[in-house]
C-alpha cells in the first residue's frame, strides 16, 4: 500500500530497476507490454537464489495452505506473500509470511524481504545449531580449531561491523523484551527467537546498502509464522495481522488475534518514538490514524511504528525489531490467517474466520476472503480507492478431520434452527455463515446487512466484476506514507540519500 508508482513507457521499467534486471527478469510481448514470468507451484526466480520446491509466492494452494492477493486501485500491488513447506529441511516445519510495502518502491522492498527472510533465518538457525554443538564439544575437553576459511570470515565480519553504521536502536530493543517464562517454553523457541531477531536486523542493514532499491522513504511490514509440529512462533513488524481460528467447548468457531497492530499511538511505541525526537500525531481530516513524523518537517507521516526500510525515520524511533510470540497448538485449533491491513480495514477477525471456514474448499478459502474484502471496500468506503488485499491461510488439521468437525457443526446448527422455528426465537448460531437469499435492502443499511445477502459463490465470482467496476474519484482512505522529505527533490538520487542518515 502507499504511494502509486509510474512505469517508463519508453523502457517499460519499474522505478529503481536497472536495465539489466528489467531485461532479464521480464519478457517482451508483442503488444509492447512487459510481463514477468510466473511460477505457481515452484519456488520462483529469486535474485541469487535457486528455485526451491514447496515454496509458494503466487496465487495458489497446497495440501496445507492457500494464498491469494489482489491489486487495489492505487497502482501496483505492493503486497507480497510466501508459504514455505519443509522449511529448514524438516517435514514438520512450515514458514508463512505476508509483507505489505509502502512508499515509491514499497513493492520492491516487500519482495526483497519475502525472498531473503526465510533463507537468512535458515542460515541463522544453522549457525546457532553449529555453535551449540561446538560449545558442547569444547565442554567435553576436545580441541576446537577454526579453519583458515572461518578465520577469514570472522575477520571480514569484524571489518564490516567497523565500517557499517550499526542500527543501535534495533540492537537495544533486541536485548529488551525477555519477559517470557522460560520454564513454559520449548527448547526450540529461544534459539528461533534469537535467529529471527538477528535475521531482521541483518536484512534491514542489507536494505540500507542495497544498490538499486531506494529504501529511504520506502519500506514494508512483515507478519510471519514458523510452525514446527505443535509449536507456533509468530513475528510481527508493522500493522499486518495474524488470526487463529479455534473452537470452544461448545464447538463454536472463535477468532483469536495472535499479533498486535504496531501503530504509532500505542503507549510503548509512542514513548520510544518521542524519546528519539520523533513526533506522533494524527491529521485533522483523519483523527483516527496516528502517524510518525520527522522532528522538524511534516513528513513522511508513516502510519506504523515498525517497518523494514524507511531509513529517514530510523534515527527517530522507527525500528525493524519483530514482536515475537509463542503458542502451543491444540486439536481445537483449525487454521491461521495472515493478511495485510487491506483486509483488516474492512473485516473483523470473526468475519474473516467465518468466511474462510465456510469456503467450499481449502483451495478457494484465501480468494473468498480477498473477494469479500474487496466488496466490503466498495460498500464501506465507496469514495476511496481500495487497498491491496493479501491473504495466506495455513490449515492446522487434516482435511478429513476438518470435514468431520464441520459436519458436526452443521448438524448442531440445524438442530438449533429447528428449535428456534418452534419457539419463534430470534437468536442465531454464530458458528457459521448462513447464505441468505437476495432481497432488496434500503441503501441506508450498513455493511452487515449487505454482506448477509451475498452468498459465497458471489464472493468468489466477484473478481469478474472487478474488471468492469470503477471506483468514484476520491482520495485513498488511509495511505501508509503521506509525503517525501523535501531534501529528496532535485538532484538527489537513490545512491546519495545515505549521507542524510
mmCIF file of N, CA, C and O in Angstrom, residues 214-218 279 293-301 310-316 481 483-501:
data_model
loop_
_atom_site.group_PDB
_atom_site.id
_atom_site.type_symbol
_atom_site.label_atom_id
_atom_site.label_comp_id
_atom_site.label_asym_id
_atom_site.label_seq_id
_atom_site.Cartn_x
_atom_site.Cartn_y
_atom_site.Cartn_z
ATOM 1 N N UNK A 214 15.784 1.965 -3.479
ATOM 2 C CA UNK A 214 15.825 3.147 -2.622
ATOM 3 C C UNK A 214 14.866 2.941 -1.451
ATOM 4 O O UNK A 214 13.645 3.008 -1.630
ATOM 5 N N UNK A 215 15.410 2.708 -0.273
ATOM 6 C CA UNK A 215 14.602 2.430 0.923
ATOM 7 C C UNK A 215 14.535 3.612 1.868
ATOM 8 O O UNK A 215 14.159 3.444 3.027
ATOM 9 N N UNK A 216 14.916 4.793 1.407
ATOM 10 C CA UNK A 216 14.924 5.942 2.305
ATOM 11 C C UNK A 216 13.518 6.284 2.780
ATOM 12 O O UNK A 216 13.289 6.502 3.971
ATOM 13 N N UNK A 217 12.564 6.333 1.869
ATOM 14 C CA UNK A 217 11.166 6.594 2.218
ATOM 15 C C UNK A 217 10.264 5.478 1.720
ATOM 16 O O UNK A 217 9.076 5.714 1.426
ATOM 17 N N UNK A 218 10.789 4.276 1.611
ATOM 18 C CA UNK A 218 10.014 3.099 1.223
ATOM 19 C C UNK A 218 10.329 1.966 2.181
ATOM 20 O O UNK A 218 11.458 1.860 2.672
ATOM 21 N N UNK A 279 8.054 12.570 16.156
ATOM 22 C CA UNK A 279 6.755 13.099 16.555
ATOM 23 C C UNK A 279 5.656 12.135 16.131
ATOM 24 O O UNK A 279 5.739 11.494 15.084
ATOM 25 N N UNK A 293 6.325 11.362 12.341
ATOM 26 C CA UNK A 293 6.833 12.498 11.582
ATOM 27 C C UNK A 293 8.260 12.822 12.021
ATOM 28 O O UNK A 293 8.657 12.537 13.157
ATOM 29 N N UNK A 294 9.001 13.437 11.099
ATOM 30 C CA UNK A 294 10.342 13.910 11.423
ATOM 31 C C UNK A 294 10.265 15.059 12.427
ATOM 32 O O UNK A 294 9.231 15.720 12.545
ATOM 33 N N UNK A 295 11.352 15.325 13.160
ATOM 34 C CA UNK A 295 11.297 16.369 14.208
ATOM 35 C C UNK A 295 10.981 17.756 13.670
ATOM 36 O O UNK A 295 10.210 18.497 14.286
ATOM 37 N N UNK A 296 11.547 18.109 12.512
ATOM 38 C CA UNK A 296 11.421 19.473 12.015
ATOM 39 C C UNK A 296 10.755 19.541 10.652
ATOM 40 O O UNK A 296 10.928 20.530 9.930
ATOM 41 N N UNK A 297 10.009 18.516 10.302
ATOM 42 C CA UNK A 297 9.353 18.504 8.998
ATOM 43 C C UNK A 297 8.073 17.681 9.078
ATOM 44 O O UNK A 297 8.054 16.633 9.728
ATOM 45 N N UNK A 298 7.027 18.162 8.437
ATOM 46 C CA UNK A 298 5.755 17.434 8.409
ATOM 47 C C UNK A 298 5.789 16.359 7.313
ATOM 48 O O UNK A 298 5.018 16.362 6.351
ATOM 49 N N UNK A 299 6.710 15.456 7.463
ATOM 50 C CA UNK A 299 6.872 14.321 6.563
ATOM 51 C C UNK A 299 7.631 13.239 7.337
ATOM 52 O O UNK A 299 8.264 13.534 8.354
ATOM 53 N N UNK A 300 7.596 11.976 6.970
ATOM 54 C CA UNK A 300 6.786 11.433 5.879
ATOM 55 C C UNK A 300 5.374 11.044 6.303
ATOM 56 O O UNK A 300 4.546 10.727 5.461
ATOM 57 N N UNK A 301 5.069 11.015 7.615
ATOM 58 C CA UNK A 301 3.733 10.637 8.070
ATOM 59 C C UNK A 301 3.479 9.152 7.931
ATOM 60 O O UNK A 301 2.463 8.729 7.360
ATOM 61 N N UNK A 310 12.454 2.488 5.326
ATOM 62 C CA UNK A 310 12.051 3.793 5.884
ATOM 63 C C UNK A 310 13.177 4.399 6.710
ATOM 64 O O UNK A 310 12.975 4.814 7.861
ATOM 65 N N UNK A 311 14.370 4.467 6.123
ATOM 66 C CA UNK A 311 15.542 4.903 6.886
ATOM 67 C C UNK A 311 15.528 6.384 7.215
ATOM 68 O O UNK A 311 16.339 6.840 8.029
ATOM 69 N N UNK A 312 14.627 7.155 6.630
ATOM 70 C CA UNK A 312 14.502 8.551 7.030
ATOM 71 C C UNK A 312 14.000 8.682 8.462
ATOM 72 O O UNK A 312 14.165 9.731 9.094
ATOM 73 N N UNK A 313 13.394 7.610 8.998
ATOM 74 C CA UNK A 313 12.839 7.644 10.358
ATOM 75 C C UNK A 313 13.572 6.720 11.325
ATOM 76 O O UNK A 313 13.195 6.655 12.495
ATOM 77 N N UNK A 314 14.592 6.015 10.850
ATOM 78 C CA UNK A 314 15.242 5.032 11.720
ATOM 79 C C UNK A 314 16.010 5.681 12.869
ATOM 80 O O UNK A 314 16.253 5.039 13.891
ATOM 81 N N UNK A 315 16.414 6.934 12.741
ATOM 82 C CA UNK A 315 17.069 7.643 13.837
ATOM 83 C C UNK A 315 16.067 8.317 14.768
ATOM 84 O O UNK A 315 16.464 8.944 15.752
ATOM 85 N N UNK A 316 14.788 8.185 14.478
ATOM 86 C CA UNK A 316 13.758 8.885 15.245
ATOM 87 C C UNK A 316 12.698 7.940 15.793
ATOM 88 O O UNK A 316 11.544 8.324 15.950
ATOM 89 N N UNK A 481 2.064 6.088 3.781
ATOM 90 C CA UNK A 481 3.054 7.160 3.711
ATOM 91 C C UNK A 481 2.415 8.346 3.018
ATOM 92 O O UNK A 481 1.827 8.206 1.945
ATOM 93 N N UNK A 483 3.991 11.782 2.531
ATOM 94 C CA UNK A 483 4.829 12.680 1.747
ATOM 95 C C UNK A 483 6.288 12.277 1.867
ATOM 96 O O UNK A 483 6.675 11.520 2.744
ATOM 97 N N UNK A 484 7.084 12.815 0.944
ATOM 98 C CA UNK A 484 8.520 12.566 0.919
ATOM 99 C C UNK A 484 9.227 13.809 1.446
ATOM 100 O O UNK A 484 8.846 14.932 1.111
ATOM 101 N N UNK A 485 10.263 13.660 2.292
ATOM 102 C CA UNK A 485 11.006 14.834 2.766
ATOM 103 C C UNK A 485 11.520 15.681 1.610
ATOM 104 O O UNK A 485 11.902 15.166 0.561
ATOM 105 N N UNK A 486 11.538 16.978 1.805
ATOM 106 C CA UNK A 486 11.858 17.901 0.721
ATOM 107 C C UNK A 486 13.271 17.723 0.198
ATOM 108 O O UNK A 486 13.540 17.946 -0.966
ATOM 109 N N UNK A 487 14.211 17.332 1.062
ATOM 110 C CA UNK A 487 15.591 17.273 0.585
ATOM 111 C C UNK A 487 15.827 16.101 -0.356
ATOM 112 O O UNK A 487 16.926 15.911 -0.843
ATOM 113 N N UNK A 488 14.781 15.327 -0.645
ATOM 114 C CA UNK A 488 14.928 14.282 -1.650
ATOM 115 C C UNK A 488 14.679 14.807 -3.054
ATOM 116 O O UNK A 488 15.008 14.145 -4.020
ATOM 117 N N UNK A 489 14.100 15.981 -3.188
ATOM 118 C CA UNK A 489 13.798 16.514 -4.504
ATOM 119 C C UNK A 489 15.057 17.094 -5.133
ATOM 120 O O UNK A 489 16.072 17.315 -4.484
ATOM 121 N N UNK A 490 14.991 17.359 -6.434
ATOM 122 C CA UNK A 490 16.123 17.959 -7.117
ATOM 123 C C UNK A 490 17.106 16.927 -7.604
ATOM 124 O O UNK A 490 16.760 15.909 -8.191
ATOM 125 N N UNK A 491 18.385 17.193 -7.334
ATOM 126 C CA UNK A 491 19.422 16.373 -7.920
ATOM 127 C C UNK A 491 19.726 15.131 -7.102
ATOM 128 O O UNK A 491 20.550 14.306 -7.519
ATOM 129 N N UNK A 492 19.121 14.965 -5.922
ATOM 130 C CA UNK A 492 19.430 13.806 -5.099
ATOM 131 C C UNK A 492 18.927 12.538 -5.758
ATOM 132 O O UNK A 492 17.807 12.469 -6.233
ATOM 133 N N UNK A 493 19.727 11.494 -5.772
ATOM 134 C CA UNK A 493 19.383 10.222 -6.369
ATOM 135 C C UNK A 493 19.344 9.147 -5.303
ATOM 136 O O UNK A 493 19.676 9.376 -4.139
ATOM 137 N N UNK A 494 18.957 7.952 -5.734
ATOM 138 C CA UNK A 494 18.804 6.856 -4.780
ATOM 139 C C UNK A 494 20.128 6.452 -4.155
ATOM 140 O O UNK A 494 20.156 5.830 -3.112
ATOM 141 N N UNK A 495 21.263 6.790 -4.794
ATOM 142 C CA UNK A 495 22.557 6.388 -4.248
ATOM 143 C C UNK A 495 23.174 7.435 -3.344
ATOM 144 O O UNK A 495 24.220 7.195 -2.753
ATOM 145 N N UNK A 496 22.553 8.615 -3.242
ATOM 146 C CA UNK A 496 23.161 9.692 -2.469
ATOM 147 C C UNK A 496 22.377 10.062 -1.227
ATOM 148 O O UNK A 496 22.789 10.970 -0.508
ATOM 149 N N UNK A 497 21.271 9.377 -0.944
ATOM 150 C CA UNK A 497 20.468 9.772 0.207
ATOM 151 C C UNK A 497 21.111 9.364 1.516
ATOM 152 O O UNK A 497 20.776 9.894 2.563
ATOM 153 N N UNK A 498 22.037 8.412 1.474
ATOM 154 C CA UNK A 498 22.583 7.881 2.733
ATOM 155 C C UNK A 498 23.378 8.925 3.526
ATOM 156 O O UNK A 498 23.574 8.760 4.710
ATOM 157 N N UNK A 499 23.846 9.972 2.847
ATOM 158 C CA UNK A 499 24.581 10.986 3.585
ATOM 159 C C UNK A 499 23.688 11.782 4.530
ATOM 160 O O UNK A 499 24.167 12.493 5.415
ATOM 161 N N UNK A 500 22.366 11.640 4.353
ATOM 162 C CA UNK A 500 21.453 12.334 5.258
ATOM 163 C C UNK A 500 21.199 11.551 6.525
ATOM 164 O O UNK A 500 20.552 12.049 7.443
ATOM 165 N N UNK A 501 21.669 10.312 6.602
ATOM 166 C CA UNK A 501 21.418 9.494 7.803
ATOM 167 C C UNK A 501 22.313 9.932 8.947
ATOM 168 O O UNK A 501 23.451 10.336 8.734
#
